[in-house]
Short mmCIF file of N, CA and C in Angstrom, two decimals:
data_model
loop_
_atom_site.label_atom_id
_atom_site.label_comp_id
_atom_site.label_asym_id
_atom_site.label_seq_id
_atom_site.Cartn_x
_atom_site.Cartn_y
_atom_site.Cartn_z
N UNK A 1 0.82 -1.19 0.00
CA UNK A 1 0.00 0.00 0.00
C UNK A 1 0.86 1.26 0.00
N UNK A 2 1.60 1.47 0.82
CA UNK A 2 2.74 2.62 0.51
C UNK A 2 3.88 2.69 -0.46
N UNK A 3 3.61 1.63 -0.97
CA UNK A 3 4.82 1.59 -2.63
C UNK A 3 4.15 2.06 -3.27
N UNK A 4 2.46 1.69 -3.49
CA UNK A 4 1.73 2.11 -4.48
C UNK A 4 1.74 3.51 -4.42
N UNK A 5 1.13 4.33 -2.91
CA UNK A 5 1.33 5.67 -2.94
C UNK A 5 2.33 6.64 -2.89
N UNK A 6 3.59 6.12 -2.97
CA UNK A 6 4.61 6.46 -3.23
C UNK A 6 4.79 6.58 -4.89
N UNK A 7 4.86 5.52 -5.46
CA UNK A 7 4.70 5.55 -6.86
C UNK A 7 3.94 7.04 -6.99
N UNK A 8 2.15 6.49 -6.59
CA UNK A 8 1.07 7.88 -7.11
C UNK A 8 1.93 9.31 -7.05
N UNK A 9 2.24 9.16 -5.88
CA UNK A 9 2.56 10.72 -5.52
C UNK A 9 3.90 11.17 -6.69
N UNK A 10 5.00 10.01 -6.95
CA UNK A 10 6.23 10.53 -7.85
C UNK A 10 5.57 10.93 -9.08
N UNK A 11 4.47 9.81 -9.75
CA UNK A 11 3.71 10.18 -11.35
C UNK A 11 3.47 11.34 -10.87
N UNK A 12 2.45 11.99 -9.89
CA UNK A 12 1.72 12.79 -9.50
C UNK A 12 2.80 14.30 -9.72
N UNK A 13 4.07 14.17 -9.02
CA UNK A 13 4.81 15.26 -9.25
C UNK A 13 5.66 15.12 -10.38
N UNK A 14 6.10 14.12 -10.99
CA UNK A 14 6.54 14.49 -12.31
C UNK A 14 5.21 14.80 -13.23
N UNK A 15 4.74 14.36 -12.98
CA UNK A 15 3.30 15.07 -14.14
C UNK A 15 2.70 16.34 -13.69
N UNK A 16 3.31 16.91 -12.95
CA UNK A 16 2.97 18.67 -12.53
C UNK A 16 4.23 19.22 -13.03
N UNK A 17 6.15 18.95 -12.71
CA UNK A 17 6.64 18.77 -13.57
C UNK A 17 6.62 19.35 -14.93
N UNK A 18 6.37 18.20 -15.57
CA UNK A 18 6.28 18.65 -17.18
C UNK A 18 5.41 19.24 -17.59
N UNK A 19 4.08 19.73 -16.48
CA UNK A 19 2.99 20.34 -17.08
C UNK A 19 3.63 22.05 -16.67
N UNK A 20 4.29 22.16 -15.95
CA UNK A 20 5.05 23.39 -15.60
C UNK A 20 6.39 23.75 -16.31
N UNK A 21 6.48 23.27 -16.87
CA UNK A 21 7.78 23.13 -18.11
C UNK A 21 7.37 23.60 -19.29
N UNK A 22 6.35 23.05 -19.76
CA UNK A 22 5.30 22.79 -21.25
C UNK A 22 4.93 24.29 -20.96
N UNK A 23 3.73 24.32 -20.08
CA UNK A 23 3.40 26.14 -19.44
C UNK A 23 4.16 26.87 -19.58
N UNK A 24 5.74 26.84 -19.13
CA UNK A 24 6.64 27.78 -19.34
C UNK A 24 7.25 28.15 -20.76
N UNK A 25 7.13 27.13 -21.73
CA UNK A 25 7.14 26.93 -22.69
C UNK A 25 6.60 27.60 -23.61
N UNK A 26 5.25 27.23 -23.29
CA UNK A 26 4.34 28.42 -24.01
C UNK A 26 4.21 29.42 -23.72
N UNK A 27 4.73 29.87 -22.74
CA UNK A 27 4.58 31.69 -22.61
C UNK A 27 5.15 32.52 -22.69
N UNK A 28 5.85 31.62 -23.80
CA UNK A 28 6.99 32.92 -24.37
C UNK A 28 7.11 33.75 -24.88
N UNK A 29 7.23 35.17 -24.57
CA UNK A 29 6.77 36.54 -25.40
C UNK A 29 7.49 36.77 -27.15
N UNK A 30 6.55 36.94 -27.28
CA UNK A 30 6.89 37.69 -28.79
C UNK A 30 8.09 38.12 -29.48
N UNK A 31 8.72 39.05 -27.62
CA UNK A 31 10.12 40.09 -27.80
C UNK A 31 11.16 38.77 -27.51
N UNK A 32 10.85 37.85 -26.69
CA UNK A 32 12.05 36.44 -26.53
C UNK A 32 12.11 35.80 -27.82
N UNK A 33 10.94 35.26 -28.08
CA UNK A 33 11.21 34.60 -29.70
C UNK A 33 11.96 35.61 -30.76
N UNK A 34 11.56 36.67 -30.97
CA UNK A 34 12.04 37.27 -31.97
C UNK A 34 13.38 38.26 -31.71
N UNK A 35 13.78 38.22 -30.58
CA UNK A 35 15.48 38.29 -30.30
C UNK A 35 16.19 38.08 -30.81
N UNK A 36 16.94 36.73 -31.41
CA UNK A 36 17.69 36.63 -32.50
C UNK A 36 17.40 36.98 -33.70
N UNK A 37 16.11 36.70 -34.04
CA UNK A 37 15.85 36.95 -35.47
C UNK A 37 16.04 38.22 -36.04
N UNK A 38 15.47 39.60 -34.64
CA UNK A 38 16.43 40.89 -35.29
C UNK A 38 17.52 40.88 -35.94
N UNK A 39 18.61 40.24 -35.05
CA UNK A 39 19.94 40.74 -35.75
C UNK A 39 19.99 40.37 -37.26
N UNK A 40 19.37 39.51 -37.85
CA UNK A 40 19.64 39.76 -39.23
C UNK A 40 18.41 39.95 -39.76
N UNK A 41 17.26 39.63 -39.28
CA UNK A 41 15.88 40.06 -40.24
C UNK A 41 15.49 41.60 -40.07
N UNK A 42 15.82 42.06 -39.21
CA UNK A 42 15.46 43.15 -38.62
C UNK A 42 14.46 43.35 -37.36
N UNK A 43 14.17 44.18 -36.70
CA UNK A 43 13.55 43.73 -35.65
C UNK A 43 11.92 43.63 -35.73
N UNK A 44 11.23 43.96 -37.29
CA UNK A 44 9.79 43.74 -37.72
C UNK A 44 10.06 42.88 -39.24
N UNK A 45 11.10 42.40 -38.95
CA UNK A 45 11.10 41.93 -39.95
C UNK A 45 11.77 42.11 -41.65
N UNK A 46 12.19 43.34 -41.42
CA UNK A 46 12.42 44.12 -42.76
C UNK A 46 13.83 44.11 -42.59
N UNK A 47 14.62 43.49 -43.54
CA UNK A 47 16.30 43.30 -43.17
C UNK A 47 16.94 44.45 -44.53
N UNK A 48 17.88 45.33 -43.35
CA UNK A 48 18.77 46.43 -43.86
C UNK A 48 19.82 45.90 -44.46
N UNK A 49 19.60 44.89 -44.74
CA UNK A 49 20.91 44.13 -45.50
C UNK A 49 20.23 43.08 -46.68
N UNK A 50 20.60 43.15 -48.26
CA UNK A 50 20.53 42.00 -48.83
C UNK A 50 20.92 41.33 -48.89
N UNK A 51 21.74 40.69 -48.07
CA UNK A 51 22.10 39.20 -47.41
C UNK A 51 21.60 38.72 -46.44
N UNK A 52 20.24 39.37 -46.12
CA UNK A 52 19.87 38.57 -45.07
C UNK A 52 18.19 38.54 -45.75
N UNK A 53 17.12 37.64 -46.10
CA UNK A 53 16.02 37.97 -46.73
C UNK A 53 15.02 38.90 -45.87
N UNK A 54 14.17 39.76 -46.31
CA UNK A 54 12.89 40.54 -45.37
C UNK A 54 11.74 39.13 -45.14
N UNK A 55 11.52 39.20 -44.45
CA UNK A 55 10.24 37.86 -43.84
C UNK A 55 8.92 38.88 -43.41
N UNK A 56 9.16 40.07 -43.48
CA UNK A 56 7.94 40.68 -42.83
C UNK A 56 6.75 40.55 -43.78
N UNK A 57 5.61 40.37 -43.96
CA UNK A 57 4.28 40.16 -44.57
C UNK A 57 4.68 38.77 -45.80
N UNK A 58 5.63 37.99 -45.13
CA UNK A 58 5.64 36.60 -45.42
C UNK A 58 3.77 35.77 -45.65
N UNK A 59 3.65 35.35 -45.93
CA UNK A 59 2.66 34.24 -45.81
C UNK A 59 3.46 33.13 -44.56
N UNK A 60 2.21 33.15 -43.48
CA UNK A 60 2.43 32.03 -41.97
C UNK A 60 2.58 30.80 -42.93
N UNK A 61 2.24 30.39 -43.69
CA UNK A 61 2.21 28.92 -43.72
C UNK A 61 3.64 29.02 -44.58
N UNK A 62 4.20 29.69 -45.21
CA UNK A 62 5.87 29.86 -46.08
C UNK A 62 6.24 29.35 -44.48
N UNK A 63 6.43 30.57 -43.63
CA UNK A 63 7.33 31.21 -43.03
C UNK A 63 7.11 29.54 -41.93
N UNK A 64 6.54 28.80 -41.14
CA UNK A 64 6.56 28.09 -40.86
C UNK A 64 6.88 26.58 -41.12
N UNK A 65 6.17 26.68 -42.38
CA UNK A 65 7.18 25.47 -43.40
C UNK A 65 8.89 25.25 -43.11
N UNK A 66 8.96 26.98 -43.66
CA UNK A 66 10.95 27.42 -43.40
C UNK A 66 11.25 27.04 -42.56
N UNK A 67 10.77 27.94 -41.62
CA UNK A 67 11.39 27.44 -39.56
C UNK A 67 11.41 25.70 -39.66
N UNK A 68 10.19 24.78 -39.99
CA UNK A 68 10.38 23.38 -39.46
C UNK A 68 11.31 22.78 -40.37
N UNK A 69 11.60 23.40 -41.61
CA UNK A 69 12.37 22.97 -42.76
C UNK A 69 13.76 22.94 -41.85
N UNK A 70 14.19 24.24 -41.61
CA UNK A 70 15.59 24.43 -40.97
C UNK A 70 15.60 23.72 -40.05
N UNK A 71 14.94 23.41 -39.11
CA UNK A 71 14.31 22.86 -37.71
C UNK A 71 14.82 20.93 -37.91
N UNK A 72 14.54 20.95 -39.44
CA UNK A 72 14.36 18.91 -39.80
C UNK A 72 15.53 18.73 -40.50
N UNK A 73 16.63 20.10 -40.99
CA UNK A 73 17.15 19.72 -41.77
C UNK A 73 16.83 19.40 -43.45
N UNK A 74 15.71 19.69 -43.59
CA UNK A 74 15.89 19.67 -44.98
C UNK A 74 15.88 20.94 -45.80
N UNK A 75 16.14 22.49 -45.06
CA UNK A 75 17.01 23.23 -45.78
C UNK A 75 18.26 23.16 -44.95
N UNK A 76 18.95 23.65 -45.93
CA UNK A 76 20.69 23.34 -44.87
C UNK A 76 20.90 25.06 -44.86
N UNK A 77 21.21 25.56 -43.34
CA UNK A 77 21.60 26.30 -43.06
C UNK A 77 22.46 26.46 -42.03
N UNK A 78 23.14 26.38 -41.27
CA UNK A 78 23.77 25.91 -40.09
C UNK A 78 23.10 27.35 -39.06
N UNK A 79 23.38 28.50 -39.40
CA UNK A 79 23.12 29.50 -37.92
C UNK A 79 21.57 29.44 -38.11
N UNK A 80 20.37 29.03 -39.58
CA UNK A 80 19.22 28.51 -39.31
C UNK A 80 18.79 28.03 -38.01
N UNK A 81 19.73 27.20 -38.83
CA UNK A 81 19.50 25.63 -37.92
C UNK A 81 19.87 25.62 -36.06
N UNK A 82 21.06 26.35 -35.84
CA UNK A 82 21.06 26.81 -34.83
C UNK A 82 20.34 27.81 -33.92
N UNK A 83 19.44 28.67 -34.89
CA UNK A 83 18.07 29.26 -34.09
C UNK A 83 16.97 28.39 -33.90
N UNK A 84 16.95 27.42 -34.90
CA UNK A 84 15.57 27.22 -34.28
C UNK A 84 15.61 25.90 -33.93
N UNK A 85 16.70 24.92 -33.92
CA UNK A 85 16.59 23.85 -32.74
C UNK A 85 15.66 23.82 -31.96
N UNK A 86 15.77 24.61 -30.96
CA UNK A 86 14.84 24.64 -29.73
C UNK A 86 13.37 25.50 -29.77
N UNK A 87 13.04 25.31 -30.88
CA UNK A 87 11.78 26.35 -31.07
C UNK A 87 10.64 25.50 -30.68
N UNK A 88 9.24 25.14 -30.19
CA UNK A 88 8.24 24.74 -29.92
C UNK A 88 7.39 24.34 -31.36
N UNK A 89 6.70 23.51 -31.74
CA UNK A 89 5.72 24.38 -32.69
C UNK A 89 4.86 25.26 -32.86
N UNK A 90 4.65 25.54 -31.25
CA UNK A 90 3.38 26.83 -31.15
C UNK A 90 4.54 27.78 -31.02
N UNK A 91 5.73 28.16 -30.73
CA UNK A 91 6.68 29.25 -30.83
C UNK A 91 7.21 29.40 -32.68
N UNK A 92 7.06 28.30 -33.61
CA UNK A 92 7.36 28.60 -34.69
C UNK A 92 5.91 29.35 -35.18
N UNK A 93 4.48 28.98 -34.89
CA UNK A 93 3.23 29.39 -35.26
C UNK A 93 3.35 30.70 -34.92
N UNK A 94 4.29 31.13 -33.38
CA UNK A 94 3.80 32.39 -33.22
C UNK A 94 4.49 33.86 -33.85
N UNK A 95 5.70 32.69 -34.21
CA UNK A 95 6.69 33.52 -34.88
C UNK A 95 6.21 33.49 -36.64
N UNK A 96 5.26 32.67 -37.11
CA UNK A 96 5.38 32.92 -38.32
C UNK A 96 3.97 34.24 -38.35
N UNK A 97 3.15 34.00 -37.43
CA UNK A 97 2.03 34.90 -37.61
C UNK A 97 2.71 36.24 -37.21
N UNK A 98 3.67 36.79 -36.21
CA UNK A 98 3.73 37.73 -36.14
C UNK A 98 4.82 38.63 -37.26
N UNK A 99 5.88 37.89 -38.14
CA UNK A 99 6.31 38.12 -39.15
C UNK A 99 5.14 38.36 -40.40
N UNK A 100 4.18 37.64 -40.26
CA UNK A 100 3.21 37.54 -41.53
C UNK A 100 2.50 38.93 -41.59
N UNK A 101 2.75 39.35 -39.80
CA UNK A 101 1.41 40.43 -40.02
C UNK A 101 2.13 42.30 -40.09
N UNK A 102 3.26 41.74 -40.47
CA UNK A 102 4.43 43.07 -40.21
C UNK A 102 4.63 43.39 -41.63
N UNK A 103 4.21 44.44 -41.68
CA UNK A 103 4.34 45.52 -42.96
C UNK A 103 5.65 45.82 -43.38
N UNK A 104 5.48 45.11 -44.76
CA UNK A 104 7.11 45.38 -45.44
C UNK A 104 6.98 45.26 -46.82
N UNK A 105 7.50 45.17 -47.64
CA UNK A 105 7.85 44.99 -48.95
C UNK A 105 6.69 43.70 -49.54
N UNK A 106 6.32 42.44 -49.00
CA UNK A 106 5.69 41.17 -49.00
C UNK A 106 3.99 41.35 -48.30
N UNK A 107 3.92 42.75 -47.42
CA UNK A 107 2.74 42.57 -46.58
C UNK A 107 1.58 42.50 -47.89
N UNK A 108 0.31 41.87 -47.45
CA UNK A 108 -0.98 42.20 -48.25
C UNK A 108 -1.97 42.32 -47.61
N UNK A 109 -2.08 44.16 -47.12
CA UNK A 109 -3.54 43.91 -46.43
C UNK A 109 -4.63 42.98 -46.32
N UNK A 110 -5.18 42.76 -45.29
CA UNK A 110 -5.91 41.38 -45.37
C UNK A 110 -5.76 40.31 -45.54
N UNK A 111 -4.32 39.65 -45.07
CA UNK A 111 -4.22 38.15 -45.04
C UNK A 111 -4.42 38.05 -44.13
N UNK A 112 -3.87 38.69 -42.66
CA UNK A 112 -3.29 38.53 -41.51
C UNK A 112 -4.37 38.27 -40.60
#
């Protein structure tokens, strides 16, 4: 009887745990995700450099494709690939909608 509730109670706190991990996970602001991506996209998106592409009024479903592309390896980029390793898929969703909805060169009123 006390192995069993011993057991309960360890599931019990690793499964609060990872539900507090996951939570933390998702509440990641806008300005954290899109931190790196300033330095070369710009900080709405619009890059002061043509070596680096503008993503601002991207289409979400491009711009998320990209991220999981770099993300799986099947575009090869290495400092890509090194941003978005650790991205979520609701942190790539949130990053492609808020690039999608940023006015630049690509925006089209009324997708967003």
């Amino acid at each position: 009887m006390k192995k069993t509730l011993i057991k309960a109670a360890l599931v019990a706190a690793f499964t609060s745990l990872a539900a507090s991990v996951h939570a933390a996970e998702a509440t990641k602001s806008i300005e954290q995700l899109t931190a790196n991506c300033a330095a070369c996209h710009g900080a709405t998106g619009v890059s002061a450099s043509a070596a680096f592409p503008t993503i601002a009024g991207q289409h979400p479903s491009y711009l998320e494709r990209a991220l999981l592309d770099y993300q799986l390896g099947a575009r090869k980029n290495p400092i890509m690939a090194g941003q978005v390793a650790n991205l979520t898929k609701a942190d790539i969703k949130k990053l492609a909608a808020f690039y999608a909805a940023q006015e630049g060169p690509l925006y089209t009123p009324g997708m967003d």
